[in-house]
Short mmCIF file of C-alpha atoms in Angstrom, two decimals:
data_model
loop_
_atom_site.label_atom_id
_atom_site.label_comp_id
_atom_site.label_asym_id
_atom_site.label_seq_id
_atom_site.Cartn_x
_atom_site.Cartn_y
_atom_site.Cartn_z
CA MET O 66 14.37 20.68 34.66
CA GLN O 67 16.37 19.22 37.57
CA PRO O 68 16.16 20.69 41.06
CA ALA O 69 19.28 22.24 42.52
CA LEU O 70 22.02 19.64 42.88
CA LEU O 71 23.08 19.04 46.47
CA ALA O 72 26.61 18.45 47.64
CA GLY O 73 27.24 14.71 47.73
CA SER O 74 24.17 13.86 45.65
CA ARG O 75 24.39 11.91 42.41
CA LEU O 76 22.72 11.79 39.00
CA ASN O 77 23.05 8.70 36.79
CA TYR O 78 22.00 8.37 33.12
CA LYS O 79 22.20 5.19 31.04
CA ILE O 80 23.07 6.11 27.47
CA ASN O 81 23.41 3.92 24.37
CA PHE O 82 26.37 5.44 22.52
CA PRO O 83 26.02 4.67 18.79
CA THR O 84 29.76 4.90 18.01
CA THR O 85 33.09 4.90 19.75
CA GLY O 86 34.45 8.42 20.04
CA THR O 87 35.70 11.38 22.06
CA TYR O 88 32.68 13.13 23.55
CA ASN O 89 32.36 16.65 24.89
CA VAL O 90 29.90 17.09 27.77
CA TRP O 91 27.69 20.18 27.64
CA LEU O 92 25.32 21.35 30.38
CA LEU O 93 22.52 23.85 30.12
CA ALA O 94 22.89 25.06 33.70
CA LYS O 95 22.98 28.02 36.03
CA SER O 96 24.64 28.82 39.34
CA HIS O 97 24.05 31.63 41.77
CA SER O 98 27.60 32.21 42.96
CA PHE O 99 31.11 30.82 43.15
CA GLN O 100 29.85 28.66 46.00
CA THR O 101 27.56 26.66 43.64
CA ASP O 102 29.66 26.51 40.49
CA SER O 103 31.28 23.05 40.33
CA ILE O 104 30.50 19.41 39.59
CA HIS O 105 32.23 16.01 39.40
CA VAL O 106 31.83 13.92 36.19
CA GLY O 107 32.28 10.17 35.75
CA VAL O 108 31.47 7.26 33.43
CA ASP O 109 30.35 3.84 34.61
CA ASN O 110 30.87 4.93 38.23
CA GLN O 111 34.48 5.87 37.55
CA TYR O 112 35.52 9.47 38.27
CA LYS O 113 36.80 11.37 35.22
CA PHE O 114 37.15 15.04 36.10
CA THR O 115 35.85 17.99 38.08
CA SER O 116 34.68 21.22 36.46
CA ASN O 117 34.80 24.44 38.44
CA GLY O 118 33.82 28.04 37.82
CA ILE O 119 30.30 27.52 36.44
CA GLN O 120 29.17 30.93 37.74
CA ASN O 121 28.47 31.86 34.19
CA VAL O 122 25.53 34.18 33.87
CA SER O 123 24.36 37.12 35.85
CA ASN O 124 20.76 37.14 37.03
CA SER O 125 20.95 33.33 37.32
CA GLN O 126 19.99 32.59 33.68
CA PHE O 127 20.57 29.21 32.09
CA LYS O 128 23.54 29.00 29.74
CA TRP O 129 25.24 26.26 27.75
CA ILE O 130 28.61 25.30 29.22
CA ASN O 131 31.08 22.83 27.72
CA LEU O 132 32.46 21.03 30.75
CA SER O 133 35.01 19.19 28.62
CA ASN O 134 36.97 22.14 27.30
CA GLY O 135 35.43 25.05 29.17
CA GLY O 136 37.39 27.83 27.58
CA THR O 137 37.30 30.82 29.92
CA LEU O 138 34.12 29.66 31.67
CA VAL O 139 35.20 26.51 33.52
CA THR O 140 38.38 24.74 34.53
CA GLY O 141 39.34 21.13 34.96
CA GLY O 142 37.26 19.56 32.19
CA THR O 143 38.37 17.02 29.60
CA PRO O 144 36.65 15.11 26.78
CA LEU O 145 35.44 11.58 27.51
CA ASN O 146 36.73 8.63 25.48
CA ILE O 147 33.76 6.25 25.32
CA THR O 148 33.29 3.01 23.39
CA ALA O 149 30.09 2.18 21.52
CA GLY O 150 27.34 0.61 23.60
CA VAL O 151 25.45 1.31 26.81
CA HIS O 152 27.33 3.32 29.46
CA GLU O 153 26.28 5.21 32.55
CA LEU O 154 27.06 8.92 32.74
CA ASN O 155 27.56 10.06 36.36
CA PHE O 156 27.36 13.51 37.98
CA TRP O 157 28.20 14.08 41.64
CA GLY O 158 27.31 17.27 43.44
CA ARG O 159 30.44 19.03 44.74
CA GLU O 160 28.58 22.04 46.07
CA SER O 161 24.89 22.63 46.68
CA GLY O 162 22.94 24.89 44.35
CA LEU O 163 23.96 24.07 40.74
CA ILE O 164 20.83 23.64 38.62
CA ILE O 165 21.01 21.48 35.46
CA ASP O 166 18.29 21.76 32.80
CA ARG O 167 19.76 19.70 29.93
CA ILE O 168 22.74 17.47 29.18
CA TYR O 169 24.19 17.22 25.68
CA LEU O 170 27.00 14.90 24.53
CA THR O 171 28.64 15.36 21.16
CA THR O 172 31.80 14.39 19.26
CA SER O 173 31.78 17.85 17.66
CA THR O 174 34.50 20.26 18.76
CA SER O 175 32.45 23.33 17.83
CA THR O 176 32.46 26.07 20.43
CA ALA O 177 28.98 27.27 19.38
CA ASP O 178 26.11 26.57 21.74
CA PRO O 179 24.42 23.25 20.93
CA VAL O 180 21.18 23.21 18.98
CA TRP O 181 18.89 20.98 21.00
CA PRO O 182 17.57 18.25 18.68
CA GLU O 183 13.84 17.94 18.22
CA VAL O 184 12.68 14.87 20.09
CA LYS O 185 9.88 13.04 18.34
CA ALA O 186 7.78 10.55 20.20
CA PRO O 187 7.67 6.93 18.98
CA ALA O 188 4.78 6.44 16.58
CA ALA O 189 2.92 3.63 14.84
CA SER O 190 2.30 5.07 11.39
CA LEU O 191 0.34 3.66 8.46
CA THR O 192 1.30 3.64 4.81
CA ALA O 193 -1.23 3.01 2.03
CA ASP O 194 -2.31 4.28 -1.36
CA SER O 195 -4.66 7.25 -1.16
CA GLY O 196 -7.08 5.61 -3.59
CA VAL O 197 -8.02 2.06 -4.62
CA LYS O 198 -10.34 0.47 -7.19
CA ALA O 199 -13.76 -0.81 -6.26
CA GLY O 200 -13.67 -4.49 -5.40
CA SER O 201 -9.87 -4.57 -5.19
CA GLY O 202 -7.51 -5.80 -2.49
CA PHE O 203 -4.77 -3.53 -1.14
CA THR O 204 -1.96 -3.46 1.42
CA VAL O 205 -1.58 -1.20 4.45
CA GLY O 206 1.90 -1.06 5.98
CA VAL O 207 2.56 -0.45 9.67
CA ASN O 208 5.82 1.35 10.47
CA LEU O 209 7.37 2.15 13.83
CA ASP O 210 8.90 5.62 13.78
CA ASN O 211 11.33 7.56 15.99
CA LEU O 212 12.57 4.56 17.95
CA MET O 213 15.47 5.52 20.20
CA GLN O 214 15.27 2.15 21.98
CA SER O 215 15.10 -1.36 20.57
CA VAL O 216 11.54 -2.68 20.38
CA TYR O 217 11.09 -6.43 20.58
CA ALA O 218 7.29 -6.75 20.76
CA GLU O 219 4.24 -4.85 19.52
CA ASP O 220 0.61 -4.85 20.69
CA LEU O 221 -1.36 -2.99 18.04
CA THR O 222 -5.09 -2.43 17.65
CA LEU O 223 -6.49 -1.05 14.42
CA THR O 224 -9.99 0.03 13.49
CA TYR O 225 -11.43 0.34 10.00
CA ASP O 226 -14.73 1.22 8.33
CA ALA O 227 -16.40 -2.19 8.24
CA ASN O 228 -19.05 -0.96 5.78
CA VAL O 229 -16.28 -0.10 3.30
CA PHE O 230 -13.45 -2.59 3.90
CA ASP O 231 -12.91 -6.20 4.91
CA PHE O 232 -9.77 -7.17 6.84
CA VAL O 233 -8.16 -10.16 5.11
CA SER O 234 -4.85 -11.02 6.78
CA ALA O 235 -1.65 -9.76 8.41
CA ALA O 236 2.01 -10.73 8.06
CA GLY O 237 5.35 -9.58 9.40
CA ALA O 238 7.28 -7.16 7.21
CA ASN O 239 10.15 -9.66 7.26
CA SER O 240 10.88 -13.17 8.52
CA ASN O 241 12.14 -11.88 11.90
CA ILE O 242 8.72 -10.43 12.78
CA GLN O 243 6.25 -13.11 13.81
CA ILE O 244 2.56 -12.56 14.62
CA VAL O 245 1.69 -14.22 17.92
CA THR O 246 -2.00 -13.26 18.17
CA GLU O 247 -4.51 -12.09 15.56
CA ASP O 248 -7.94 -11.16 16.94
CA LYS O 249 -10.42 -10.10 14.24
CA ALA O 250 -13.63 -11.35 15.85
CA THR O 251 -15.15 -7.85 15.93
CA ALA O 252 -16.02 -6.33 12.57
CA GLY O 253 -14.14 -3.09 12.06
CA LYS O 254 -11.43 -3.96 14.58
CA VAL O 255 -8.32 -6.13 14.63
CA ARG O 256 -5.74 -6.62 17.38
CA LEU O 257 -2.28 -7.91 16.49
CA ILE O 258 0.48 -8.95 18.89
CA ALA O 259 3.86 -9.58 17.27
CA ALA O 260 7.39 -10.45 18.35
CA SER O 261 10.37 -8.84 16.61
CA ILE O 262 13.33 -11.20 16.85
CA GLY O 263 16.52 -9.15 17.14
CA GLY O 264 14.56 -5.97 17.84
CA VAL O 265 13.70 -3.00 15.63
CA SER O 266 14.78 0.62 15.93
CA GLY O 267 15.34 3.66 13.76
CA THR O 268 13.49 6.60 12.30
CA SER O 269 11.00 4.52 10.28
CA THR O 270 10.99 0.71 10.32
CA PRO O 271 8.32 -1.48 8.60
CA VAL O 272 6.94 -4.14 10.95
CA LEU O 273 3.61 -5.38 9.52
CA ASN O 274 1.83 -5.69 6.19
CA LEU O 275 -1.96 -5.81 6.41
CA THR O 276 -4.20 -6.93 3.56
CA PHE O 277 -7.65 -5.37 3.17
CA LYS O 278 -10.32 -5.66 0.46
CA VAL O 279 -13.01 -3.25 -0.65
CA LYS O 280 -16.41 -4.76 0.15
CA ALA O 281 -18.50 -5.99 -2.77
CA GLY O 282 -20.71 -3.29 -4.26
CA VAL O 283 -18.93 -0.39 -2.50
CA GLN O 284 -17.92 2.51 -4.74
CA ASN O 285 -17.45 6.31 -4.81
CA THR O 286 -16.73 6.65 -1.08
CA THR O 287 -13.90 7.04 1.41
CA GLY O 288 -12.97 4.73 4.28
CA THR O 289 -10.60 5.20 7.20
CA ILE O 290 -8.10 2.80 8.74
CA ALA O 291 -6.46 3.86 12.01
CA THR O 292 -4.24 2.66 14.83
CA THR O 293 -6.13 3.06 18.11
CA GLN O 294 -3.62 1.36 20.42
CA ALA O 295 0.13 0.90 20.06
CA LYS O 296 2.06 -0.62 22.96
CA LEU O 297 5.73 -1.34 22.34
CA GLY O 298 7.84 -3.71 24.43
CA VAL O 299 11.38 -2.42 24.95
CA ALA O 300 14.40 -4.57 25.87
CA PRO O 301 16.64 -5.16 27.73
CA GLU O 302 14.60 -3.12 30.22
CA GLY O 303 11.33 -4.98 29.54
CA THR O 304 9.34 -1.76 29.80
CA VAL O 305 6.29 -0.85 27.74
CA ILE O 306 5.98 2.48 25.96
CA GLN O 307 2.97 3.99 24.25
CA ALA O 308 3.45 5.03 20.62
CA ALA O 309 1.63 7.87 18.93
CA LEU O 310 -1.28 6.83 16.70
CA SER O 311 -2.14 7.57 13.10
CA SER O 312 -4.84 7.05 10.48
CA ARG O 313 -5.25 6.89 6.70
CA SER O 314 -8.22 7.88 4.57
CA ILE O 315 -8.55 5.77 1.43
CA ALA O 316 -10.81 6.72 -1.46
CA VAL O 317 -12.69 3.96 -3.30
CA GLY O 318 -13.30 4.53 -7.00
CA LYS O 319 -16.31 3.82 -9.19
CA ILE O 320 -17.17 0.22 -10.06
CA GLU O 321 -15.77 -0.47 -13.52
CA VAL O 322 -18.24 -2.47 -15.64
CA VAL O 323 -16.35 -4.42 -18.29
CA ILE O 324 -18.43 -5.27 -21.38
CA ASP O 325 -17.12 -8.30 -23.25
CA LYS O 326 -17.65 -7.80 -27.00
CA THR O 327 -15.25 -10.52 -28.11
CA ALA O 328 -17.94 -12.94 -29.32
CA LEU O 329 -19.84 -10.18 -31.12
CA THR O 330 -16.69 -8.96 -32.87
CA THR O 331 -15.88 -12.48 -34.05
CA ALA O 332 -19.46 -13.02 -35.27
CA ILE O 333 -19.36 -9.77 -37.26
CA THR O 334 -16.00 -10.70 -38.85
CA ASN O 335 -17.29 -14.12 -39.92
CA ALA O 336 -20.62 -12.77 -41.21
CA GLN O 337 -18.89 -10.01 -43.16
CA GLY O 338 -16.58 -12.56 -44.76
CA LEU O 339 -19.60 -14.64 -45.81
CA TYR O 340 -21.38 -11.55 -47.16
CA ASP O 341 -18.37 -10.41 -49.19
CA ALA O 342 -17.91 -13.88 -50.75
CA THR O 343 -21.60 -14.25 -51.69
CA VAL O 344 -22.51 -14.30 -55.39
CA VAL O 345 -26.04 -13.30 -56.27
CA GLY O 346 -27.69 -15.42 -58.98
CA THR O 347 -29.81 -18.43 -59.81
CA LEU O 348 -27.11 -21.01 -60.26
CA PRO O 349 -26.32 -23.64 -57.66
CA GLY O 350 -24.21 -22.16 -54.82
CA GLN O 351 -25.50 -18.64 -55.49
CA TYR O 352 -27.93 -16.62 -53.36
CA PRO O 353 -30.99 -14.52 -53.98
CA GLN O 354 -30.37 -10.74 -53.82
CA GLY O 355 -33.01 -10.32 -51.11
CA ALA O 356 -31.27 -12.84 -48.86
CA LYS O 357 -27.94 -11.02 -49.22
CA ASP O 358 -29.57 -7.67 -48.47
CA ALA O 359 -31.16 -9.09 -45.30
CA LEU O 360 -27.76 -10.39 -44.14
CA GLY O 361 -26.23 -6.94 -44.72
CA VAL O 362 -28.90 -5.33 -42.56
CA ALA O 363 -28.19 -7.83 -39.74
CA ILE O 364 -24.44 -7.16 -39.95
CA ASN O 365 -24.94 -3.39 -39.74
CA ALA O 366 -27.23 -3.79 -36.72
CA ALA O 367 -24.57 -5.86 -34.94
CA LYS O 368 -21.88 -3.29 -35.79
CA ALA O 369 -24.02 -0.54 -34.27
CA ILE O 370 -24.13 -2.39 -30.95
CA LYS O 371 -20.37 -3.11 -31.06
CA ASP O 372 -19.55 0.56 -31.64
CA ASN O 373 -21.95 1.80 -28.93
CA SER O 374 -19.88 2.57 -25.81
CA SER O 375 -23.07 2.59 -23.72
CA ALA O 376 -24.22 -0.86 -24.80
CA THR O 377 -24.90 -3.25 -21.92
CA GLN O 378 -23.74 -6.83 -21.77
CA PRO O 379 -27.29 -8.15 -22.38
CA GLN O 380 -27.53 -5.95 -25.49
CA VAL O 381 -24.20 -7.25 -26.76
CA ASP O 382 -25.18 -10.87 -26.12
CA SER O 383 -28.55 -10.34 -27.83
CA ALA O 384 -26.88 -8.78 -30.90
CA THR O 385 -24.49 -11.73 -31.12
CA ALA O 386 -27.35 -14.23 -31.06
CA ALA O 387 -29.38 -12.22 -33.59
CA LEU O 388 -26.49 -12.12 -36.04
CA ALA O 389 -25.91 -15.86 -35.69
CA SER O 390 -29.58 -16.48 -36.45
CA ALA O 391 -29.43 -14.17 -39.49
CA VAL O 392 -26.39 -16.07 -40.81
CA ASP O 393 -28.21 -19.41 -40.43
CA THR O 394 -31.26 -18.01 -42.25
CA PHE O 395 -29.08 -16.65 -45.05
CA LYS O 396 -27.22 -19.94 -45.54
CA ALA O 397 -30.53 -21.77 -45.93
CA THR O 398 -31.33 -19.67 -49.01
CA VAL O 399 -28.42 -20.93 -51.10
CA ILE O 400 -29.48 -22.29 -54.47
CA LYS O 401 -28.85 -26.03 -54.52
CA GLU O 402 -27.95 -28.42 -57.30
CA ALA O 403 -31.09 -29.92 -59.03
CA SER O 404 -31.45 -33.68 -58.46
CA ALA O 405 -31.34 -35.93 -61.57
CA ASP O 406 -33.48 -38.56 -59.77
CA LEU O 407 -36.73 -37.07 -61.04
CA ASN O 408 -38.95 -40.10 -60.33
CA LYS O 409 -37.51 -40.42 -56.79
CA ASP O 410 -36.76 -44.16 -57.11
CA GLY O 411 -33.25 -43.85 -55.75
CA ILE O 412 -31.43 -44.30 -59.07
CA VAL O 413 -30.86 -42.26 -62.20
CA ASP O 414 -31.84 -44.18 -65.32
CA VAL O 415 -33.94 -44.00 -68.48
CA GLY O 416 -37.06 -43.51 -66.34
CA ASP O 417 -35.74 -40.12 -65.34
CA LEU O 418 -34.72 -39.36 -68.95
CA ALA O 419 -38.26 -40.20 -70.07
CA LEU O 420 -39.65 -37.49 -67.75
CA VAL O 421 -37.22 -34.93 -69.18
CA ALA O 422 -38.21 -35.82 -72.70
CA TYR O 423 -41.90 -35.70 -71.76
CA HIS O 424 -41.70 -32.12 -70.43
CA TYR O 425 -39.17 -30.87 -72.96
CA GLY O 426 -40.03 -27.46 -74.36
CA LYS O 427 -42.44 -26.39 -71.63
CA ASN O 428 -42.10 -23.01 -69.94
CA SER O 429 -43.70 -20.92 -67.24
CA ALA O 430 -46.77 -20.46 -69.37
CA SER O 431 -47.42 -24.20 -69.40
CA ALA O 432 -50.26 -25.47 -67.23
CA ASP O 433 -48.07 -28.03 -65.47
CA TRP O 434 -44.98 -25.82 -65.15
CA ALA O 435 -44.83 -26.46 -61.41
CA THR O 436 -43.97 -30.11 -62.21
CA ALA O 437 -42.09 -29.53 -65.47
CA LYS O 438 -39.64 -26.87 -64.12
CA ALA O 439 -37.79 -29.50 -62.10
#
């Protein structure tokens, strides 16, 4: 609230008008009598009009008054034609005693009392996913909110749970935002100073993207990342304003153990193909029934591990090796072609035929069957 305006005194307000337009000037004010009920109005130190008759409320209560059209309450007012940009609104005291609480400028021609807009303080807010995977990297965005003035520089300090997260890097949200200083020497804390070429303003403007990573081995917990300092440099004034702070809690999920069963699956497919193609018999290229049965048992054991959702990687690797060994053992049992070089002299000739003729007719009951069966 302003103190009572004195005759001859002056109030000046620099205002950044967003658009060119015809503006009505409202005051939330009160006066005690006809001797305190007027004011001069100007723009950029140029007189525009004088309003009179602001003895508006009994018991000296504050009331909204439109100085520009007045109606039955004031006389002499007129709307102000103002171009977009920064201008200075001037009030000069004509009489002592008028008390002004609020000033409201609007292009609306409504005669209803203004609804005073909620004024939100500038804030440095964080954006991030509420949950991340164990061991993963993720991005935290820094936005500047509720900026009524253009901000050209930011001095931000963030803290984070160093036992949960590692800070990796920072970058401007666009090419016009350049990081001047990055201080991450202290675990759990990082200070960033950035310049915003061209300035930033608005209700919510991204300025920085920060990369974090969940520390190795961390799972099933929650970590916090927060802004603990936010100084904003405003131009053209060159002043520094403090922005409101914020924090984000980020849940870390359970470590996902990935079991690779690719090699085991391939080994089972190949072994099953060999098993299905096997012919049991005594002829060359055939296999003994016992050898085929043993291979089947090995295949089924490997399948049991593959289908077990609780199997560990060592169990899977062991099953793969065991099946490979069983396949090698099975292949060694194949019945081979009998050699015609019976006397082992490196050639097949009548010497070998003589041995066949010598043992002709013998059978398993023969005393020298072990030699003759060849």
